[in-house]
XYZ file of C-alpha atoms in Angstrom:
588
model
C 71.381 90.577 145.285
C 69.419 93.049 147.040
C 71.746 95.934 149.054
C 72.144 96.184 152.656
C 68.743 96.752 154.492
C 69.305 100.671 155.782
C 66.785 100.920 158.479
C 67.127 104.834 159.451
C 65.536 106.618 161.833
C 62.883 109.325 161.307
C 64.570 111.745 163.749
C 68.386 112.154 163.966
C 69.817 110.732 167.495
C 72.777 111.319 169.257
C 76.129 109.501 168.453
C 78.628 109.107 165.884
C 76.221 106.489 163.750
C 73.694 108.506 163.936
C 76.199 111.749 161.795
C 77.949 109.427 159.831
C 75.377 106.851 157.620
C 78.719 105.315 156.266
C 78.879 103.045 159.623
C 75.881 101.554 159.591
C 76.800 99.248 156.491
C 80.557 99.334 156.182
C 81.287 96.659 159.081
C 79.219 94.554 157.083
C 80.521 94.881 153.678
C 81.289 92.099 151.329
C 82.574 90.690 148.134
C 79.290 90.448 146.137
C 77.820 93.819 147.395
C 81.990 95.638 146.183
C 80.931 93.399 142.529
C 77.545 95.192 142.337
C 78.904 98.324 143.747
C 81.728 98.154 140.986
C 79.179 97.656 138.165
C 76.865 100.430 139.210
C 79.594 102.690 139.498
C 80.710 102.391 136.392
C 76.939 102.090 134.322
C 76.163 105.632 135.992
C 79.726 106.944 135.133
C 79.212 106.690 131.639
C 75.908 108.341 131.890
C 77.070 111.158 134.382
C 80.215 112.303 131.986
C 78.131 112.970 128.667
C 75.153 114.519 130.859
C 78.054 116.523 132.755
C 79.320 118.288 129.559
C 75.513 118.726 128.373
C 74.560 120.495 131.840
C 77.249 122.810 132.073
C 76.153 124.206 128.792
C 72.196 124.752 130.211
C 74.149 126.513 133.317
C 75.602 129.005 130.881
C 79.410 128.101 131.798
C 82.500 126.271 129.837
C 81.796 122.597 129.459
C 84.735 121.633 131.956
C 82.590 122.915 134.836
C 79.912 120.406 134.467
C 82.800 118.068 135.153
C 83.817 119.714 137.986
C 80.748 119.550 139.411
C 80.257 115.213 139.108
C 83.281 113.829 141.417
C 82.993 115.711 144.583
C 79.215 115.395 145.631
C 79.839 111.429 144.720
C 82.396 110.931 147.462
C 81.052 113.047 150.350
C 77.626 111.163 149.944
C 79.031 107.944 150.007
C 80.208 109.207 153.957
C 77.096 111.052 154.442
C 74.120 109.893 152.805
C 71.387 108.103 153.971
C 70.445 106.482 150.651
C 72.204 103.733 148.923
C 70.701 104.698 145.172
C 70.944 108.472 145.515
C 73.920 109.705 143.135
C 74.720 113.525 143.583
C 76.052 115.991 140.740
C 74.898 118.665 138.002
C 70.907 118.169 137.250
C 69.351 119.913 134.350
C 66.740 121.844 136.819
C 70.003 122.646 139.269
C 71.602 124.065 136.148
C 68.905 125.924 135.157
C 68.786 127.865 138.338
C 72.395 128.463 138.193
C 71.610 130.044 135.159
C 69.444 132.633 136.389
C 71.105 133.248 139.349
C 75.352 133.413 138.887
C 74.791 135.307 135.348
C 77.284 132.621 133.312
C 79.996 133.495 135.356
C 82.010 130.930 136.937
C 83.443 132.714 139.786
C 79.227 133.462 140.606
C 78.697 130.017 140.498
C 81.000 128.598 142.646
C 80.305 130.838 145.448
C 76.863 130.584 144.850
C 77.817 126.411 145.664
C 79.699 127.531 148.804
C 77.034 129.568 149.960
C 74.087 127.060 149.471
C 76.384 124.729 151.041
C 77.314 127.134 153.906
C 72.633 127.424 153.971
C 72.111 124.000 153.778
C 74.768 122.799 156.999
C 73.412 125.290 158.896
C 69.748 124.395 158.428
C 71.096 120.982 158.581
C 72.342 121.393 162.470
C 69.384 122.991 163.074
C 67.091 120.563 161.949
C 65.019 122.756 159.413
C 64.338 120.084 157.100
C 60.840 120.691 157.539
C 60.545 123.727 155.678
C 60.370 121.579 152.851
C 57.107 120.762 153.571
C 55.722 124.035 152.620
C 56.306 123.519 149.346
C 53.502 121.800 147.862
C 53.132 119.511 145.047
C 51.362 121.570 142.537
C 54.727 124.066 142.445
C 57.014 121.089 142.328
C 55.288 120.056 139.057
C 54.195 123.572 137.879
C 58.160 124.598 138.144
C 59.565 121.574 136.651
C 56.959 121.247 133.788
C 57.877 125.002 133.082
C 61.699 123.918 133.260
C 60.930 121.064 130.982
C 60.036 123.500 128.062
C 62.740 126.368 128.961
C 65.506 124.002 128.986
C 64.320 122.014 125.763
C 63.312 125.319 123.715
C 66.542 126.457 125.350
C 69.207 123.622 123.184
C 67.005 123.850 120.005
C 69.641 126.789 118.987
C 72.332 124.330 119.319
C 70.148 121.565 117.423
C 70.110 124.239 114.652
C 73.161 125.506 114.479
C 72.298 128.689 115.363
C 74.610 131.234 117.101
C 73.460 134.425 119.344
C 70.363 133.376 120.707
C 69.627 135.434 123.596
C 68.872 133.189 127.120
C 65.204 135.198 128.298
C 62.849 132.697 126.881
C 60.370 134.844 124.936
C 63.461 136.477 123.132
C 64.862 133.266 123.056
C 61.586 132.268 120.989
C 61.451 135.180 119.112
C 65.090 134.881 118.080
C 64.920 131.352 116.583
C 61.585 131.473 114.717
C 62.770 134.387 113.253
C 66.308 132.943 112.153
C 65.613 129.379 111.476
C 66.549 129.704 107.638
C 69.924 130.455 108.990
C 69.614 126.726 110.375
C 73.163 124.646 109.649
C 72.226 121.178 107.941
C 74.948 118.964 109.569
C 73.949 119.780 113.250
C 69.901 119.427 112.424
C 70.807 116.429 111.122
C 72.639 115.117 113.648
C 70.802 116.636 116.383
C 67.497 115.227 114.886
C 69.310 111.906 114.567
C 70.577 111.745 118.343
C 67.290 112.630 119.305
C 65.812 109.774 117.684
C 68.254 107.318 118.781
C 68.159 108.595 122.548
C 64.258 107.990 122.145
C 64.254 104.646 120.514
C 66.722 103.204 123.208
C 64.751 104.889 126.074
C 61.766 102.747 124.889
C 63.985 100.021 124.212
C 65.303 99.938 128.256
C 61.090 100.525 129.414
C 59.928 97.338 127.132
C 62.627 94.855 127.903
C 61.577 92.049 130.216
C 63.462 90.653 132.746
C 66.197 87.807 131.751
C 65.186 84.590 133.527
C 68.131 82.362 135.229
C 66.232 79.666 133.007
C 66.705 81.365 129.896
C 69.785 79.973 127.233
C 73.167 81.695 127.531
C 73.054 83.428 124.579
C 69.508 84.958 125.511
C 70.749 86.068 128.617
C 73.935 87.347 127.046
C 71.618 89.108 124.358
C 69.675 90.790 127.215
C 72.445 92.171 128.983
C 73.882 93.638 125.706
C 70.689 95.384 124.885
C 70.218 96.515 129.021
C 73.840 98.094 129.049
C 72.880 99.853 125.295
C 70.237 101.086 126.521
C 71.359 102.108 130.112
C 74.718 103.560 128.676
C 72.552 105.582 125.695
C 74.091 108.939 126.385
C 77.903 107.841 126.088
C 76.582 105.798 122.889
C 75.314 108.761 121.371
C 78.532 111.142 122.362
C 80.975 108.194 121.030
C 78.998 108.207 117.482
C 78.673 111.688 117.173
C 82.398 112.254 117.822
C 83.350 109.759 115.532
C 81.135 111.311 112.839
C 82.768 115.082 113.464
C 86.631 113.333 113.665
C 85.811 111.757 110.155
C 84.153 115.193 108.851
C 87.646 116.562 110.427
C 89.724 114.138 108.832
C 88.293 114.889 105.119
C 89.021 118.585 105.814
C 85.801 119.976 106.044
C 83.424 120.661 109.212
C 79.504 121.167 108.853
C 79.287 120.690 112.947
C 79.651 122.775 115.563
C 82.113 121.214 118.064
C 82.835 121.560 121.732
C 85.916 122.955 121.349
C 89.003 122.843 123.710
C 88.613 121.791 127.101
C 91.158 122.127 130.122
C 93.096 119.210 130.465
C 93.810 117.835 134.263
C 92.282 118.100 137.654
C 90.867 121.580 139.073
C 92.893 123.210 141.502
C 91.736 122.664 145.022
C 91.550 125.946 146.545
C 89.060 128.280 147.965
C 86.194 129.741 146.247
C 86.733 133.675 145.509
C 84.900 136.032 147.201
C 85.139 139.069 144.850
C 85.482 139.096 140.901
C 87.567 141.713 138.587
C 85.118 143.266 136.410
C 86.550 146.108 133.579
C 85.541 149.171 136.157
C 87.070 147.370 138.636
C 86.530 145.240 141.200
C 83.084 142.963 142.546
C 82.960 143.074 145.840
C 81.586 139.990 147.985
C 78.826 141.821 149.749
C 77.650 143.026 145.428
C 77.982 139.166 144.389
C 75.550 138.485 147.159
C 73.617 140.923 146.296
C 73.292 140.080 142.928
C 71.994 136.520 143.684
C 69.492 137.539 145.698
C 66.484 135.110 146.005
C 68.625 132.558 144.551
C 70.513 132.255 148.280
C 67.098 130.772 148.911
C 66.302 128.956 145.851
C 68.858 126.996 145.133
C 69.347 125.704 148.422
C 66.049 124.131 149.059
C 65.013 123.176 145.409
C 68.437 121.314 145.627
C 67.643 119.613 149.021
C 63.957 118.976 147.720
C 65.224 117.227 144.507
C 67.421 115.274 146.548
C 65.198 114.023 149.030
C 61.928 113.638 146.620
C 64.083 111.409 144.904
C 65.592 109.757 147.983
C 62.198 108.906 149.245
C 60.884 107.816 146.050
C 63.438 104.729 146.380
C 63.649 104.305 149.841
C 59.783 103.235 149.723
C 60.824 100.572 147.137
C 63.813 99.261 149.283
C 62.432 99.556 152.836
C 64.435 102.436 154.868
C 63.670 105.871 155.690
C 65.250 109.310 154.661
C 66.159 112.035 157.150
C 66.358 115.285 155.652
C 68.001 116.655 158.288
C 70.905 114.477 157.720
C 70.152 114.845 153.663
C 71.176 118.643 154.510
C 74.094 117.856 156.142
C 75.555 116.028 153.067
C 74.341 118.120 150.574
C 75.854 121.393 152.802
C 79.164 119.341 152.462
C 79.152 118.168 149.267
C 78.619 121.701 147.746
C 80.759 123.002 150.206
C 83.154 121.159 149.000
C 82.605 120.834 145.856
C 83.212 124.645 145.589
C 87.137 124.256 146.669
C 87.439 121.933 143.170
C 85.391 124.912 141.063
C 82.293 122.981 141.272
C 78.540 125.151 140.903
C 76.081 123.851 142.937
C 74.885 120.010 142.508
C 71.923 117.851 143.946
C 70.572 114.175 143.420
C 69.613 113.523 140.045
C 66.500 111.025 139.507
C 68.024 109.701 136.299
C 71.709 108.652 137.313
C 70.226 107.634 140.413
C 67.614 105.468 138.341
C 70.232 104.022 136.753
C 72.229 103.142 140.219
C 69.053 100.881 141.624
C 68.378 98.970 138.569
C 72.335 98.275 138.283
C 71.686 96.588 141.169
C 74.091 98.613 143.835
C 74.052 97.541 147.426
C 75.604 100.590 148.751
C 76.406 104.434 148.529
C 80.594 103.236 147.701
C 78.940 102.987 144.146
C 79.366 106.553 144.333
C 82.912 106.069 144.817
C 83.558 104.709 141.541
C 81.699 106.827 139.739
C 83.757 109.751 141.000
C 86.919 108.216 140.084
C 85.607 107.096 136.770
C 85.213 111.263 136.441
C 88.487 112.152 137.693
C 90.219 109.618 135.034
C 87.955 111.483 132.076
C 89.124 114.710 133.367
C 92.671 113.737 134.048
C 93.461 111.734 130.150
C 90.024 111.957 128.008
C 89.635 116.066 127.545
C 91.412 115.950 124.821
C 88.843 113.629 123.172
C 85.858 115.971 123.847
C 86.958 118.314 121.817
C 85.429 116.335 118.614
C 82.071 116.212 120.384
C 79.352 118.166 118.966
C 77.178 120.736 120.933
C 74.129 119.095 118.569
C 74.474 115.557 120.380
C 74.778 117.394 123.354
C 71.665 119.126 123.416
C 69.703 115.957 122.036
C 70.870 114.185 125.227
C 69.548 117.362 127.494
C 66.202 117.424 125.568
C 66.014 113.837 125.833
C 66.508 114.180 129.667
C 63.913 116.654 130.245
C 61.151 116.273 127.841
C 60.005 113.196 130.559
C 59.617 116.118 133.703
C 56.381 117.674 131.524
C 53.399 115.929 133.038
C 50.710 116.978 131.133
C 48.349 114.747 133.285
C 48.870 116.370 136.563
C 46.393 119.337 135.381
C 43.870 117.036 134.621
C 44.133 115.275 137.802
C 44.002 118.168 139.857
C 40.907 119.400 138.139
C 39.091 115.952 139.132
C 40.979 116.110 143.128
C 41.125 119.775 144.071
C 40.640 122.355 141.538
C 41.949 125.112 143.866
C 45.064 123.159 143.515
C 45.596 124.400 139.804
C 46.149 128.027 141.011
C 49.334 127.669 142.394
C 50.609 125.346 139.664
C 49.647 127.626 137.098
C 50.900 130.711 138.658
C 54.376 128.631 139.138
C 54.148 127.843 135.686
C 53.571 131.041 133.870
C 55.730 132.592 135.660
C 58.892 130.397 135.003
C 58.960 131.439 131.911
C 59.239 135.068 132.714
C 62.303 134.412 135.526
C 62.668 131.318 137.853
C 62.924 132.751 140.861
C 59.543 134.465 140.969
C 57.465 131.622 139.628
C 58.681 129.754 142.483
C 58.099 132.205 144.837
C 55.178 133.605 143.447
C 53.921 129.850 143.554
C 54.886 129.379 147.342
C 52.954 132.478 148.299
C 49.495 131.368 146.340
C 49.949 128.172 148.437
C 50.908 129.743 151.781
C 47.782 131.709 151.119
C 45.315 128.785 150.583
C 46.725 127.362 153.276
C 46.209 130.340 155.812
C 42.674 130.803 154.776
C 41.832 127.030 155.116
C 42.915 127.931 158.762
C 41.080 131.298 158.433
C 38.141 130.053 157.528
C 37.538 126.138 158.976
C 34.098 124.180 157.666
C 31.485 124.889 160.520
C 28.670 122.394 160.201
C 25.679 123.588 162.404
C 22.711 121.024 163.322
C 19.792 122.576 163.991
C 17.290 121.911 166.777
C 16.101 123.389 170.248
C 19.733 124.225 170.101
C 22.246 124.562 167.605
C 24.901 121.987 167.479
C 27.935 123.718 166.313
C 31.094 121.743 165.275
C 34.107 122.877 163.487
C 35.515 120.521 160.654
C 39.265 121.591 162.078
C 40.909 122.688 164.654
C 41.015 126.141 165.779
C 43.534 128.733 165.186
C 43.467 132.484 165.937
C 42.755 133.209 162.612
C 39.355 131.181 162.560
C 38.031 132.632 165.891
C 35.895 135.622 164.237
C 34.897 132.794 161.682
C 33.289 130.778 163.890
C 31.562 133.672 166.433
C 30.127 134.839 163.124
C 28.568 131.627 162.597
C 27.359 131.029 165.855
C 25.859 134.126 166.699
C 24.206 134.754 163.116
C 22.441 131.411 163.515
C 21.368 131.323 167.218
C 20.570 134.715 167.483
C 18.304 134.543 163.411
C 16.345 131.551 165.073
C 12.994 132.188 166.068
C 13.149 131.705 169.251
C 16.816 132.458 169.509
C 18.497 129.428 170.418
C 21.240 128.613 173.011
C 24.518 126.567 171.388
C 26.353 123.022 171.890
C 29.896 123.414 170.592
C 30.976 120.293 169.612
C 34.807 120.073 169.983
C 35.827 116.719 168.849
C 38.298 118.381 166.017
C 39.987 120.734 168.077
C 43.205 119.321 169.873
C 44.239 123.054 170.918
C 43.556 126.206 171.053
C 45.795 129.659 171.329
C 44.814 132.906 173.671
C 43.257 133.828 170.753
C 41.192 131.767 170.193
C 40.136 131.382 174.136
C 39.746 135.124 174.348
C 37.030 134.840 171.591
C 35.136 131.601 173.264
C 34.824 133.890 176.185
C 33.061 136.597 174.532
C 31.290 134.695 172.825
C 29.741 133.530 176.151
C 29.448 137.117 176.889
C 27.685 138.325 173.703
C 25.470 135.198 174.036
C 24.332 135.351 178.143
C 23.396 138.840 176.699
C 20.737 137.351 174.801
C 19.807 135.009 177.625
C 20.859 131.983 175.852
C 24.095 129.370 176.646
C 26.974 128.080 175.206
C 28.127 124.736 176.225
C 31.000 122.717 175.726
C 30.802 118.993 174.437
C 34.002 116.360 173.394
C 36.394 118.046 174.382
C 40.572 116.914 174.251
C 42.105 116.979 177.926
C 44.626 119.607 176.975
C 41.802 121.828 175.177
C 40.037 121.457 178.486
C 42.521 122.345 180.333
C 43.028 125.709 178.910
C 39.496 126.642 179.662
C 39.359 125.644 183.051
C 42.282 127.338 183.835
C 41.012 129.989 182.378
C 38.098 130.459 184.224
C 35.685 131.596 181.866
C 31.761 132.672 183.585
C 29.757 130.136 182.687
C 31.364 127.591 180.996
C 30.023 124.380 180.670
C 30.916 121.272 179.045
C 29.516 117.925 178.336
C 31.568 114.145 177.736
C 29.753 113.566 174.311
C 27.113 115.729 172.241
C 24.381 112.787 173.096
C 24.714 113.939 176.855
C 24.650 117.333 175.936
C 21.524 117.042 174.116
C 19.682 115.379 176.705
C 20.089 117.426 179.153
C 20.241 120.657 176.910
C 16.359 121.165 177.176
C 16.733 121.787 180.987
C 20.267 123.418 181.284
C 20.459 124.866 177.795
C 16.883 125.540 176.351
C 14.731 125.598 179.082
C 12.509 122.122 178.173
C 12.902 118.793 176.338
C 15.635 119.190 173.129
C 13.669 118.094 170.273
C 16.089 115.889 168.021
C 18.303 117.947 165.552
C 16.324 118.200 162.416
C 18.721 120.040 159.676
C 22.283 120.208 159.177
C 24.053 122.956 157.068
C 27.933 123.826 156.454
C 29.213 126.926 156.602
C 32.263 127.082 155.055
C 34.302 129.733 152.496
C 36.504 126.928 150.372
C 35.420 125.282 147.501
C-alpha cells in the first residue's frame, strides 16, 4: 500500500501545520499504514543496531556511543520531518567527520552534536537552507568518493587483526603494508568471509524480482524469506560471527578480536558538558570550540546536505516536496537532543532509509519503532555484544561504503564540463590529507568558477555597419569592464569605426555598477563620434536607465528595429545586414 501522499510546500508558511509535519498525516492514520509502519520499523532496526556499533568505531569512540546516537534522531523526525522514508542516526561519512573534528573524545563529540544542533535551528528559523546550494555536485562526489577509500582502508586494520594503526591515512597506509605479516588468521578469515557474504546477499536483494499476487504460496513465502535475508544482512552477519567467537570462547581458546564490554542500560539524560578534565587541568568551553574549528561549519551542513540529498532523492519517487528549511529545524532538534542522551552528531542515512521505502512504510512513526527497537538492545542485549567481533564489524562498514566510490562520475564530467573535474579533484586529494580542507578547499575552486563565469559572461558580437553586441548572461558588476573591453576593442578596431546595438535580451538586472559603466561607455564612445543603443530590453532593466538619465541613451523594442533604422540614427546610411558573428568569451 503506498504511504500517505505528503504534498509539502516549497516555502515554509505560517501556522502550526506548517512547524509541525506530524499533523498533516496523523488525523488520517490507519490500521494498514501502523502494519507497514510496524514492519519497516523493525527491518531498519535490525540494520541500524549492527551499523550503530560499526560507526561508532569509524568515529573513533566506545561502541556504546554509536547506540546512543540511533534512538533520539528517530523520534524527533517522526514530529518534525517532512519525509516519510528518511531515517536519522550515525552515517559512516557523519562519523568520519566526527573523527577529525572531536579528536575520539566523547565529551568533544557530544558538544560538537549540541552545537551543530544549536547551527542548524538557528539557520533553520532563518531560512538559510539555501546555502546548500553552493555546494556543487562535483565536491559532493569528490568528498564522498575520497571518504569511500579512507573509511574502507581505515577497518582493514581490524580485518587483519592488527593493533596500533595510526588514524592519518598515509601513516595509516604506511603502517599496515608495513605490518601485514603480523596479520591474525581468525579475524582475516572471518573478516574476508563477512565480506563475502555481505556482497553475495547485496546482489542477492538487487537481482530478486518482484513476488507476483499470482505466484504459489510457497514461492511467495520463498521470496519474502530471501527479501528479509537479504534486507536484514548486517544483523545476519553480526549473529554468525558472534556465534562463531562464543563457540571459539566456549573451547577455551580465542583467535578473534572481540568487542569487548559494553555499558549496560539507557544513557543518562542530562546536559552535554561544556569543559573536559584533561591531566594539566581543565578544557575550557571557549578551547573545545576552538579546537573544532571548521568543523562548527562542516558538520552542520554536510549533515543537513546528506539529509536532504537523500530526502529529495525519494520524495521525487513518491510525489511530495522537501523543505530544507524545515529539514534544519529537525535535524537542529534531533542533535540537540540527541546530545542530552550522549549522542555525537547524526544525519539521514541513504541505506537505512533505502531500506524504510522498499519495506513499504507509509509514514515517519516507522521511525518510532525503530527507536524503541534500539532502546530494548541497549536496555537487555549489551551483554550479548560483547562476543561480537571488530572483524564482522568492519566487513559490514566496508561493505557500506565501498558503493559511495563512483568511478564514473570522472568520466562523465570529462564528456559534460571538464572544468567541472577541478573542484572534484581538488576535494578529493585533499580528503585524504584532512577532511575539512578538501571540503573547503573544494567549495572555494567552485565559488571561484562560479565568480568568473559572472566575471567574465560570453559576449557574442555580429558584425555589420554596426556591431550587434549581446551578452550570453546577465550582467553583474563584475562583468562590466568585460564587456566595455569588448565593445570598444571591436567598434573602435573597425575600419570605419563602428557605432554599437546592445542587445539586452539576457539581462533581467543590472547593479550601479554595472549602470555606471553603460554610461561611460556612452561617454568613451560619443568621443569617437559613434552611438550606443539599447535594444530588448526587460521593464525593470529599463527602468534603471531611464531613471538614471544617462546622455544619449537610446533604445530599441527588438534588434530587427534597431537595425533598420541604425543606418540613419546609428551609422549614418542604410545598415548593411550583419555578416559575421564571433564570441568573446574567457571559459572553456
Amino acid at each position: 500500500m503506498p504511504g500517505p501522499r505528503q504534498r509539502g510546500r516549497s516555502c515554509p508558511c505560517p501556522g502550526v501545520r506548517t512547524r509541525l509535519p506530524v499533523l498533516r498525516w496523523l488525523p488520517r492514520y490507519s490500521l494498514a499504514w501502523l502494519q507497514l509502519d510496524l514492519i519497516a520499523g523493525l527491518t531498519v532496526g535490525l540494520t541500524v543496531v549492527p551499523q550503530a556499533l560499526a560507526y561508532a568505531e569509524v568515529a573513533g569512540l566506545p561502541v556504546q556511543y554509536g547506540l546512543y546516537s540511533s534512538f533520539m534522531g528517530c523520534f524527533v523526525y517522526c514530529f518534525l520531518g517532512t519525509a516519510k522514508d528518511v531515517t536519522l542516526g550515525p552515517t559512516a561519512i557523519m562519523s568520519l567527520l566526527v573523527s577529525s573534528y572531536a579528536f575520539h573524545e566523547p565529551v568533544y563529540a557530544i558538544l560538537l552534536a549540541f552545537l551543530s544542533g544549536c547551527i542548524q535551528l538557528a539557520m533553520g528559523l532563518l531560512h538559510l537552507g539555501f546555502l546548500l546550494d553552493f555546494i556543487s555536485y562535483p565536491v559532493i562526489k569528490g568528498f564522498t568518493s575520497a571518504a569511500s577509500i579512507t573509511i574502507s582502508f581505515n577497518q582493514i586494520k581490524n580485518i587483519l587483526g592488527l593493533q596500533g594503526i595510526p588514524r592519518q591515512f598515509f601513516l595509516q597506509v604506511y603502517e599496515t603494508l608495513r605490518r601485514i605479516a603480523e596479520t591474525r588468521a581468525g579475524d582475516a578469515v572471518l573478516g574476508l568471509t563477512c565480506l563475502a557474504v555481505l556482497a553475495g546477499l547485496r546482489a542477492m536483494k538487487s537481482r530478486l524480482p518482484r513476488a507476483a499476487r499470482a505466484e504459489p504460496l510457497a514461492a511467495r513465502v520463498s521470496h519474502l524469506i530471501v527479501w528479509t535475508s537479504a534486507t536484514a544482512r548486517n544483523a545476519l552477519v553480526v549473529l554468525f560471527a558472534g556465534l562463531v567467537a562464543y563457540s571459539f570462547q566456549v573451547m577455551g581458546s580465542q583467535p578473534l578480536t572481540l568487542t569487548g564490554s559494553i555499558p549496560r542500560g539507557l544513557p543518562a539524560f542530562r546536559l552535554p558538558r561544556f569543559s573536559m578534565a584533561a591531566p594539566n587541568g581543565t578544557i575550557p568551553f571557549r578551547s573545545m570550540v576552538e579546537d573544532m574549528g571548521v568543523g562548527l561549519a562542516v558538520v552542520p551542513l554536510m549533515g543537513l546536505l546528506e539529509t536532504v540529498a537523500i530526502a529529495k532523492a525519494f520524495a521525487s519517487q513518491n510525489d511530495y516536496r522537501i523543505d530544507p528549511n524545515q529539514e534544519l529545524l529537525a535535524m537542529g532538534f534531533a542533535n540537540i537532543l540527541g546530545s542530552f542522551v550522549s549522542s555525537y552528531p547524526i544525519t539521514g542515512s541513504f541505506g537505512r532509509t533505502a531500506v524504510n521505502a522498499q519495506s513499504g512504510v507509509c509514514t515517519p512513526a516507522g521511525g518510532l519503532v525503530t527507536g524503541a527497537l534500539v532502546l530494548l538492545s541497549l536496555a537487555y542485549l549489551t551483554s550479548l555484544f560483547y562476543y561480537i567481533p571488530k572483524a564482522a564489524l568492519a566487513a559490514i562498514i566496508i561493505s557500506a561504503v565501498v558503493p559511495m566510490f563512483d568511478a564514473g562520475i570522472f568520466r562523465t564530467l570529462w564528456r559534460v564540463k571538464r572544468l567541472d573535474l577541478v573542484p572534484l579533484c581538488v576535494t578529493f586529494l585533499l580528503c585524504f590529507w584532512e577532511v575539512q580542507y578538501g571540503i573547503v578547499a573544494g567549495v572555494l575552486v567552485s565559488g571561484i568558477l562560479l565568480l568568473y563565469s559572472i566575471a567574465r559572461p560570453p559576449i557574442k558580437v555580429s558584425e555589420g555597419d554596426v556591431l550587434l553586441v549581446q551578452p550570453g548572461s546577465s550582467l553583474h558588476f563584475p562583468a562590466i569592464e568585460c564587456l566595455r573591453d569588448a565593445v570598444c576593442s571591436r567598434a573602435l578596431a573597425a575600419s570605419p569605426p563602428r557605432s554599437v546595438i546592445l542587445d539586452c535580451r539576457h539581462i533581467s538586472s543590472i547593479d550601479y555598477t554595472v549602470m555606471v559603466g553603460l554610461a561611460e561607455l556612452l561617454q568613451e564612445l560619443r568621443k569617437h563620434g559613434l552611438s550606443l543603443a539599447f535594444c530588448s530590453l526587460q521593464d525593470p532593466v529599463l527602468q534603471v536607465l531611464l531613471s538614471a538619465d544617462l546622455e544619449g541613451f537610446q533604445h530599441f523594442p527588438s534588434w530587427e528595429e534597431a537595425e533598420r533604422c541604425g543606418g540613419a540614427e546609428l551609422g549614418g546610411g542604410r545598415a548593411a545586414p550583419f555578416t559575421s558573428t564571433s564570441e568573446s568569451s574567457l571559459l572553456p
